[in-house]
GROMACS .gro file of C-alpha atoms in nm:
model
  307
    1MET     CA    1  -3.270  -0.266   0.176
    2THR     CA    2  -3.104  -0.585   0.051
    3LEU     CA    3  -2.745  -0.692  -0.009
    4GLN     CA    4  -2.832  -0.735  -0.376
    5GLN     CA    5  -2.939  -0.372  -0.400
    6LEU     CA    6  -2.605  -0.272  -0.250
    7ARG     CA    7  -2.427  -0.481  -0.514
    8TYR     CA    8  -2.631  -0.307  -0.786
    9ILE     CA    9  -2.536   0.047  -0.681
   10ILE     CA   10  -2.169  -0.054  -0.658
   11ALA     CA   11  -2.191  -0.194  -1.013
   12ILE     CA   12  -2.349   0.125  -1.145
   13ASN     CA   13  -2.078   0.331  -0.978
   14GLU     CA   14  -1.814   0.111  -1.139
   15TYR     CA   15  -1.955   0.114  -1.493
   16ARG     CA   16  -2.112   0.463  -1.474
   17HIS     CA   17  -2.382   0.331  -1.706
   18PHE     CA   18  -2.710   0.159  -1.615
   19GLY     CA   19  -2.709  -0.061  -1.926
   20LYS     CA   20  -2.354  -0.192  -1.876
   21ALA     CA   21  -2.412  -0.243  -1.503
   22ALA     CA   22  -2.735  -0.433  -1.574
   23GLU     CA   23  -2.554  -0.661  -1.819
   24ALA     CA   24  -2.278  -0.727  -1.564
   25CYS     CA   25  -2.541  -0.811  -1.300
   26GLY     CA   26  -2.740  -1.036  -1.532
   27LEU     CA   27  -3.048  -0.810  -1.530
   28THR     CA   28  -3.245  -0.602  -1.772
   29GLN     CA   29  -3.181  -0.229  -1.748
   30SER     CA   30  -3.540  -0.166  -1.644
   31THR     CA   31  -3.517  -0.418  -1.358
   32LEU     CA   32  -3.191  -0.267  -1.236
   33SER     CA   33  -3.337   0.085  -1.250
   34LEU     CA   34  -3.645  -0.030  -1.058
   35MET     CA   35  -3.436  -0.194  -0.782
   36VAL     CA   36  -3.221   0.117  -0.740
   37LYS     CA   37  -3.530   0.341  -0.742
   38LYS     CA   38  -3.680   0.130  -0.460
   39LEU     CA   39  -3.364   0.175  -0.256
   40GLU     CA   40  -3.363   0.550  -0.318
   41ASP     CA   41  -3.730   0.571  -0.214
   42GLU     CA   42  -3.659   0.373   0.102
   43LEU     CA   43  -3.369   0.600   0.196
   44ASP     CA   44  -3.545   0.913   0.065
   45VAL     CA   45  -3.234   1.028  -0.125
   46ARG     CA   46  -3.105   1.030  -0.482
   47ILE     CA   47  -2.804   0.800  -0.508
   48PHE     CA   48  -2.727   0.878  -0.873
   49ASP     CA   49  -2.752   1.183  -1.094
   50ARG     CA   50  -2.921   1.026  -1.397
   51ASP     CA   51  -2.897   1.347  -1.598
   52ALA     CA   52  -2.518   1.330  -1.602
   53HIS     CA   53  -2.336   1.146  -1.880
   54PRO     CA   54  -2.179   0.923  -1.772
   55VAL     CA   55  -2.398   0.857  -1.468
   56VAL     CA   56  -2.235   0.979  -1.145
   57PRO     CA   57  -2.330   0.936  -0.780
   58THR     CA   58  -2.458   1.232  -0.585
   59GLU     CA   59  -2.263   1.351  -0.283
   60ILE     CA   60  -2.473   1.143  -0.045
   61GLY     CA   61  -2.467   0.864  -0.303
   62ARG     CA   62  -2.089   0.841  -0.282
   63LYS     CA   63  -2.111   0.799   0.095
   64ILE     CA   64  -2.377   0.530   0.060
   65ILE     CA   65  -2.167   0.342  -0.198
   66ASP     CA   66  -1.860   0.357   0.026
   67SER     CA   67  -2.063   0.218   0.316
   68ALA     CA   68  -2.212  -0.050   0.089
   69LYS     CA   69  -1.861  -0.171   0.001
   70VAL     CA   70  -1.779  -0.208   0.369
   71VAL     CA   71  -2.106  -0.392   0.437
   72LEU     CA   72  -2.043  -0.640   0.155
   73TYR     CA   73  -1.684  -0.681   0.270
   74ASN     CA   74  -1.803  -0.774   0.619
   75VAL     CA   75  -2.056  -1.017   0.473
   76SER     CA   76  -1.779  -1.186   0.275
   77GLN     CA   77  -1.572  -1.205   0.594
   78ILE     CA   78  -1.853  -1.394   0.767
   79SER     CA   79  -1.869  -1.637   0.475
   80GLU     CA   80  -1.494  -1.692   0.484
   81MET     CA   81  -1.505  -1.756   0.858
   82THR     CA   82  -1.716  -2.068   0.799
   83ARG     CA   83  -1.503  -2.217   0.524
   84SER     CA   84  -1.258  -2.500   0.568
   85GLU     CA   85  -0.886  -2.428   0.584
   86LYS     CA   86  -0.849  -2.533   0.222
   87GLU     CA   87  -1.121  -2.297   0.109
   88SER     CA   88  -0.988  -2.012   0.320
   89LEU     CA   89  -0.665  -2.014   0.121
   90SER     CA   90  -0.831  -1.958  -0.214
   91GLY     CA   91  -0.970  -1.666  -0.408
   92GLN     CA   92  -0.820  -1.321  -0.448
   93LEU     CA   93  -0.569  -1.160  -0.214
   94ARG     CA   94  -0.540  -0.785  -0.282
   95ILE     CA   95  -0.230  -0.617  -0.138
   96ALA     CA   96  -0.135  -0.250  -0.180
   97LEU     CA   97   0.229  -0.149  -0.121
   98ILE     CA   98   0.416   0.180  -0.106
   99SER     CA   99   0.659   0.224  -0.397
  100THR     CA  100   0.979   0.204  -0.190
  101VAL     CA  101   0.874  -0.140  -0.062
  102SER     CA  102   0.714  -0.289  -0.373
  103PRO     CA  103   1.037  -0.377  -0.562
  104VAL     CA  104   1.171  -0.554  -0.253
  105LEU     CA  105   0.865  -0.762  -0.166
  106THR     CA  106   0.648  -0.803  -0.476
  107PRO     CA  107   0.860  -1.057  -0.673
  108GLY     CA  108   0.906  -1.276  -0.365
  109LEU     CA  109   0.537  -1.257  -0.272
  110TYR     CA  110   0.436  -1.386  -0.614
  111LYS     CA  111   0.701  -1.660  -0.605
  112TYR     CA  112   0.614  -1.786  -0.256
  113ILE     CA  113   0.236  -1.771  -0.293
  114GLY     CA  114   0.248  -1.915  -0.644
  115GLU     CA  115   0.454  -2.214  -0.524
  116GLN     CA  116   0.303  -2.273  -0.179
  117HIS     CA  117  -0.058  -2.158  -0.222
  118PRO     CA  118  -0.151  -2.174  -0.593
  119SER     CA  119  -0.522  -2.141  -0.511
  120LEU     CA  120  -0.462  -1.784  -0.396
  121ALA     CA  121  -0.482  -1.525  -0.674
  122LEU     CA  122  -0.244  -1.248  -0.565
  123LEU     CA  123  -0.311  -0.896  -0.693
  124THR     CA  124  -0.066  -0.618  -0.598
  125GLU     CA  125  -0.059  -0.246  -0.668
  126GLU     CA  126   0.165   0.044  -0.571
  127MET     CA  127  -0.004   0.336  -0.395
  128LEU     CA  128   0.071   0.629  -0.170
  129THR     CA  129   0.030   0.570   0.203
  130GLY     CA  130  -0.283   0.785   0.227
  131THR     CA  131  -0.444   0.600  -0.064
  132ILE     CA  132  -0.367   0.262   0.093
  133LYS     CA  133  -0.529   0.363   0.422
  134ASP     CA  134  -0.836   0.497   0.241
  135LYS     CA  135  -0.878   0.179   0.035
  136LEU     CA  136  -0.840  -0.036   0.346
  137ARG     CA  137  -1.115   0.160   0.522
  138LYS     CA  138  -1.339   0.116   0.216
  139ALA     CA  139  -1.252  -0.257   0.192
  140GLU     CA  140  -1.116  -0.209  -0.159
  141VAL     CA  141  -0.792  -0.392  -0.071
  142ASP     CA  142  -0.734  -0.671   0.181
  143MET     CA  143  -0.393  -0.568   0.313
  144GLY     CA  144  -0.152  -0.279   0.291
  145ILE     CA  145   0.225  -0.272   0.340
  146ILE     CA  146   0.345   0.072   0.445
  147ALA     CA  147   0.593   0.251   0.671
  148GLY     CA  148   0.471   0.282   1.030
  149PRO     CA  149   0.356   0.403   1.265
  150VAL     CA  150   0.009   0.391   1.111
  151GLN     CA  151  -0.170   0.582   1.388
  152ASP     CA  152  -0.521   0.506   1.264
  153PRO     CA  153  -0.790   0.371   1.501
  154ASP     CA  154  -0.965   0.191   1.214
  155LEU     CA  155  -0.659  -0.013   1.117
  156LEU     CA  156  -0.451  -0.287   1.277
  157GLU     CA  157  -0.073  -0.255   1.232
  158ILE     CA  158   0.161  -0.557   1.241
  159PRO     CA  159   0.532  -0.463   1.222
  160LEU     CA  160   0.715  -0.680   0.969
  161TYR     CA  161   1.075  -0.555   0.961
  162HIS     CA  162   1.301  -0.264   1.052
  163GLU     CA  163   1.558  -0.116   0.816
  164ARG     CA  164   1.817   0.160   0.817
  165PHE     CA  165   1.867   0.422   0.549
  166LEU     CA  166   2.191   0.459   0.357
  167ALA     CA  167   2.333   0.748   0.160
  168TYR     CA  168   2.399   0.684  -0.208
  169VAL     CA  169   2.683   0.919  -0.305
  170SER     CA  170   2.825   1.015  -0.643
  171PRO     CA  171   3.203   0.956  -0.672
  172GLN     CA  172   3.231   1.329  -0.759
  173ASN     CA  173   3.075   1.429  -0.426
  174PRO     CA  174   3.319   1.511  -0.140
  175ALA     CA  175   3.118   1.284   0.091
  176TYR     CA  176   3.225   0.987  -0.125
  177LEU     CA  177   3.565   0.998   0.048
  178GLN     CA  178   3.406   0.948   0.391
  179GLU     CA  179   3.345   0.604   0.544
  180SER     CA  180   3.020   0.727   0.697
  181ILE     CA  181   2.812   1.044   0.693
  182LYS     CA  182   2.668   1.215   0.999
  183MET     CA  183   2.305   1.316   0.975
  184GLU     CA  184   2.378   1.684   1.038
  185THR     CA  185   2.637   1.681   0.760
  186LEU     CA  186   2.409   1.497   0.519
  187PHE     CA  187   2.146   1.769   0.524
  188GLU     CA  188   2.399   2.049   0.482
  189GLN     CA  189   2.410   1.977   0.108
  190PRO     CA  190   2.156   1.937  -0.174
  191ILE     CA  191   1.985   1.597  -0.188
  192TRP     CA  192   1.789   1.441  -0.471
  193ILE     CA  193   1.433   1.361  -0.363
  194ILE     CA  194   1.102   1.255  -0.518
  195ARG     CA  195   0.830   1.446  -0.345
  196ASP     CA  196   0.588   1.653  -0.551
  197GLY     CA  197   0.816   1.573  -0.845
  198LEU     CA  198   1.180   1.476  -0.884
  199ARG     CA  199   1.404   1.763  -0.775
  200LEU     CA  200   1.722   1.865  -0.602
  201MET     CA  201   1.638   1.986  -0.251
  202ASN     CA  202   1.866   2.253  -0.109
  203PRO     CA  203   1.967   2.270   0.262
  204GLY     CA  204   1.750   2.578   0.318
  205ASP     CA  205   1.444   2.384   0.200
  206PHE     CA  206   1.458   2.144   0.494
  207LYS     CA  207   1.230   2.243   0.778
  208GLU     CA  208   1.240   2.116   1.133
  209GLY     CA  209   1.043   1.795   1.168
  210GLU     CA  210   1.041   1.724   0.792
  211ILE     CA  211   1.364   1.529   0.771
  212SER     CA  212   1.222   1.180   0.733
  213TYR     CA  213   1.250   0.939   0.444
  214ASP     CA  214   0.880   0.894   0.386
  215ARG     CA  215   0.809   1.268   0.383
  216LEU     CA  216   1.082   1.330   0.127
  217PHE     CA  217   1.067   1.021  -0.090
  218GLU     CA  218   0.716   0.873  -0.077
  219GLY     CA  219   0.583   0.791  -0.419
  220GLY     CA  220   0.930   0.769  -0.572
  221ARG     CA  221   1.127   0.487  -0.725
  222VAL     CA  222   1.465   0.422  -0.564
  223GLY     CA  223   1.611   0.312  -0.897
  224ILE     CA  224   1.531   0.650  -1.051
  225LEU     CA  225   1.706   0.834  -0.769
  226ILE     CA  226   2.016   0.618  -0.809
  227GLN     CA  227   2.026   0.678  -1.185
  228VAL     CA  228   1.985   1.053  -1.135
  229VAL     CA  229   2.282   1.058  -0.897
  230ASN     CA  230   2.487   0.848  -1.141
  231ASP     CA  231   2.414   1.087  -1.428
  232ASN     CA  232   2.409   1.420  -1.247
  233GLY     CA  233   2.621   1.376  -0.935
  234GLY     CA  234   2.507   1.459  -0.583
  235ILE     CA  235   2.357   1.238  -0.316
  236THR     CA  236   2.032   1.063  -0.225
  237ILE     CA  237   1.902   0.825   0.043
  238ILE     CA  238   1.788   0.466  -0.006
  239PRO     CA  239   1.638   0.197   0.219
  240GLU     CA  240   1.872  -0.078   0.337
  241THR     CA  241   1.668  -0.355   0.171
  242HIS     CA  242   1.737  -0.204  -0.172
  243THR     CA  243   2.110  -0.276  -0.142
  244ASP     CA  244   2.078  -0.613  -0.314
  245LEU     CA  245   1.869  -0.463  -0.595
  246ILE     CA  246   2.142  -0.230  -0.723
  247LEU     CA  247   2.440  -0.331  -0.933
  248TYR     CA  248   2.745  -0.464  -0.751
  249SER     CA  249   2.955  -0.189  -0.907
  250GLN     CA  250   2.720   0.074  -0.761
  251GLN     CA  251   2.729  -0.062  -0.407
  252GLY     CA  252   3.061   0.115  -0.354
  253CYS     CA  253   2.863   0.440  -0.358
  254LEU     CA  254   2.671   0.347  -0.041
  255ARG     CA  255   2.763   0.507   0.291
  256PRO     CA  256   2.608   0.448   0.635
  257ILE     CA  257   2.438   0.746   0.801
  258THR     CA  258   2.516   0.804   1.169
  259ASP     CA  259   2.438   1.028   1.469
  260PRO     CA  260   2.156   0.929   1.465
  261VAL     CA  261   2.105   0.630   1.237
  262PRO     CA  262   1.781   0.695   1.041
  263SER     CA  263   1.548   0.398   1.008
  264ARG     CA  264   1.188   0.298   0.952
  265THR     CA  265   0.953   0.011   1.033
  266ILE     CA  266   0.760  -0.156   0.753
  267SER     CA  267   0.422  -0.285   0.866
  268LEU     CA  268   0.143  -0.504   0.738
  269VAL     CA  269  -0.188  -0.321   0.784
  270VAL     CA  270  -0.545  -0.454   0.777
  271ARG     CA  271  -0.886  -0.336   0.890
  272ASN     CA  272  -0.960  -0.385   1.260
  273ASP     CA  273  -1.237  -0.629   1.168
  274TYR     CA  274  -1.019  -0.843   0.940
  275ILE     CA  275  -1.048  -1.206   1.050
  276HIS     CA  276  -0.869  -1.410   0.781
  277GLU     CA  277  -0.578  -1.522   0.995
  278ALA     CA  278  -0.462  -1.789   0.747
  279LYS     CA  279  -0.407  -1.540   0.463
  280LEU     CA  280  -0.237  -1.300   0.700
  281ASN     CA  281   0.014  -1.567   0.796
  282VAL     CA  282   0.074  -1.660   0.433
  283VAL     CA  283   0.194  -1.305   0.369
  284VAL     CA  284   0.402  -1.304   0.688
  285ASP     CA  285   0.563  -1.635   0.590
  286ALA     CA  286   0.646  -1.493   0.248
  287VAL     CA  287   0.811  -1.188   0.405
  288LYS     CA  288   1.020  -1.419   0.625
  289ARG     CA  289   1.158  -1.576   0.307
  290ILE     CA  290   1.235  -1.241   0.145
  291ILE     CA  291   1.374  -1.022   0.424
  292PRO     CA  292   1.696  -1.115   0.613
  293GLY     CA  293   1.610  -1.252   0.956
  294VAL     CA  294   1.814  -0.989   1.138
  295LEU     CA  295   1.574  -0.720   1.009
  296LEU     CA  296   1.251  -0.903   1.094
  297ASP     CA  297   1.037  -0.791   1.385
  298SER     CA  298   1.085  -1.032   1.676
  299VAL     CA  299   0.713  -1.116   1.688
  300ILE     CA  300   0.681  -1.244   1.333
  301ARG     CA  301   1.027  -1.402   1.343
  302LYS     CA  302   0.936  -1.627   1.637
  303GLN     CA  303   0.571  -1.718   1.594
  304ARG     CA  304   0.261  -1.718   1.379
  305LEU     CA  305   0.012  -1.437   1.417
  306ASN     CA  306  -0.319  -1.473   1.596
  307LEU     CA  307  -0.603  -1.231   1.532
   0.00000   0.00000   0.00000
């Protein structure tokens, strides 16, 4: 088994076509087929179903391809470890973010990295928390930014900042007249959420242990929720860091939530074997520029990170 063979099966999985994969790898189709056949013979399994159109991996083939991605990722990590500081801050940096964080951080990440580290090619994408964790395990992204706690033995969590949640209330809603809203009162009325589709959730729909922002709003865009409240009345919940992203005229609709004050911690997450400390600190430095200092975790506010 060679690293090159692992690269070949990943290419075939990506293109789902031996001819296109061979062209991408700079080989003839017959050579590529022969190399993959040797690997299958060595492992005594079929990695691909060649009768399918397009070509698809077998069940065991999918597992082998996932493992191959991790192996190649670790090989690239070893190569990066030996590079100079200048070289270590070049190439691609793939970051996946949850949708309620992306509008807050993404513009500033591109601005800071583009100005301070132009040799880094930043690629960002919005994903659900579960997808981010899965892609980190498979080494398909370098870093994830999600709401903690992560609670995954394969991943390292670095808290970035803490933020409260605020109620966004329609002027037609009775709660608009209040200076603040108690948690128990908040969930006594329908609330607009984005979870398994945009909908109005009634008080009877809330179950014990389910009243958390990420369970009710993951995968949703805060701007959509605000517009729905503006057009239809009612109430929703938004993260504190989104306050500056909404119109000044709409900020009068925000109310603090009390007893208790709901909050969350946003964390930077990498694989346990991630060693590129320089890139990690680039992202942390960018977050320091974007997020108000009072919200930053004390660790990243005071010092650089050491892996």
